[in-house]
Amino acid sequence: VQLQASGGGLVQAGDSLRLSCAFSGRTLGNYAMGWFRQAPGKEREFVAAVSWSGRDTNSADSVKGRFTVSSDSAKNTVFLQMNSLKPEDTAVYYCAAAGPLTYSRGNDIYSAASQYDFWGQGTLVTVSS
């Protein structure tokens, strides 16, 4: 499994960005996906996750109402739509995959980094005030 995150950049506070995570090597189905971020000098933190069925999502309190995670199995891609960006959202954003999962875990969502098996290289998001 290979993950390629893209879409980061330099934006102003209040702007929007959409990050993409291209999933290759296997089919996106049967993999739960997540987004994490790491700001300079801080630990990596959970941002948002989606189940492999695509029906269930979860996000960190710090981004609820602003960020939305979604998946497109036909395109083998996961997205993170980020609206109303704040300077404190500045970080390197990573996508991660957990799996393959059995059908019974189709609605599982994972928020701990240790639950993920594969990681992308990260994309930098910088939000200026």
XYZ file of C-alpha atoms in Angstrom, residues 3-125:
123
model
C -0.300 6.724 0.166
C 0.391 10.066 -1.489
C -0.923 13.184 0.222
C -1.237 16.433 -1.700
C -3.037 19.765 -1.694
C -1.171 21.621 1.019
C -0.022 25.195 0.652
C 0.141 28.677 2.098
C -3.227 30.312 2.770
C -4.634 33.109 4.895
C -6.808 32.674 7.964
C -10.402 32.004 6.943
C -9.457 30.384 3.638
C -10.168 26.807 2.570
C -8.032 23.957 1.301
C -8.790 20.431 0.191
C -6.207 17.772 0.840
C -6.174 14.561 -1.160
C -4.691 11.190 -0.317
C -4.183 8.862 -3.263
C -4.285 5.208 -2.227
C -2.484 2.681 -4.430
C -1.268 -0.871 -4.299
C -4.577 -2.261 -3.107
C -8.221 -1.272 -3.340
C -9.321 1.439 -0.949
C -12.227 -0.691 0.148
C -11.431 -2.664 3.320
C -9.167 0.101 4.633
C -10.172 2.649 7.245
C -8.475 5.976 6.583
C -7.337 8.788 8.799
C -5.733 12.207 8.753
C -3.214 13.338 11.334
C -1.121 16.469 11.651
C 2.080 17.501 13.325
C 2.965 21.088 14.078
C 6.572 22.148 14.736
C 7.654 21.096 18.187
C 4.446 19.203 18.857
C 3.365 15.590 18.769
C 1.379 14.130 15.929
C -2.345 14.488 16.580
C -5.521 12.997 15.183
C -7.551 15.179 12.832
C -10.262 13.064 11.190
C -11.057 9.526 10.086
C -13.471 7.625 7.861
C -14.485 3.968 7.954
C -13.792 1.751 4.970
C -17.504 1.668 4.229
C -17.372 5.445 3.952
C -20.498 5.789 6.054
C -18.905 6.734 9.363
C -16.607 9.617 10.157
C -15.080 11.220 13.206
C -13.013 14.325 13.779
C -11.098 16.011 16.555
C -12.920 18.624 18.604
C -10.485 21.273 17.407
C -11.668 20.874 13.799
C -15.306 19.862 14.198
C -17.582 21.970 12.060
C -14.655 23.160 9.923
C -13.027 20.012 8.499
C -14.789 17.205 6.651
C -13.282 13.858 5.700
C -14.654 11.788 2.827
C -13.629 8.928 0.594
C -14.163 8.119 -3.065
C -13.556 4.423 -3.586
C -13.953 4.755 -7.351
C -10.985 7.139 -7.405
C -9.119 5.368 -4.586
C -8.795 8.732 -2.899
C -9.584 10.197 0.501
C -10.179 13.908 0.976
C -9.938 16.360 3.837
C -11.916 19.517 3.185
C -10.644 22.252 5.469
C -12.679 25.433 5.847
C -12.260 28.484 8.042
C -8.590 27.732 8.508
C -6.801 29.191 11.505
C -3.099 29.834 12.123
C -3.142 27.004 14.682
C -4.021 24.595 11.861
C -0.510 25.084 10.498
C 1.146 21.662 10.378
C 2.288 18.827 8.182
C -0.758 16.714 7.417
C -0.448 12.972 7.011
C -2.907 10.416 5.704
C -2.883 6.883 7.037
C -4.552 3.558 6.296
C -5.607 0.734 8.593
C -6.287 -2.669 7.149
C -7.204 -4.722 5.366
C -10.270 -5.019 7.577
C -12.948 -7.657 7.611
C -16.510 -6.859 6.601
C -17.595 -6.854 10.259
C -15.304 -3.872 10.872
C -16.667 -1.867 7.985
C -17.879 0.926 10.234
C -14.836 1.083 12.528
C -13.104 4.433 12.883
C -9.650 4.798 14.394
C -8.263 7.887 16.106
C -4.990 6.526 17.464
C -1.895 6.627 15.290
C -0.902 3.185 16.558
C -4.001 1.712 14.911
C -2.778 2.588 11.426
C -0.571 0.365 9.321
C 0.458 2.605 6.421
C 1.420 6.284 6.243
C 1.869 8.840 3.505
C 4.722 11.319 3.339
C 2.784 14.381 4.505
C 1.793 17.689 2.961
C 2.500 21.074 4.565
C -0.339 23.455 5.360
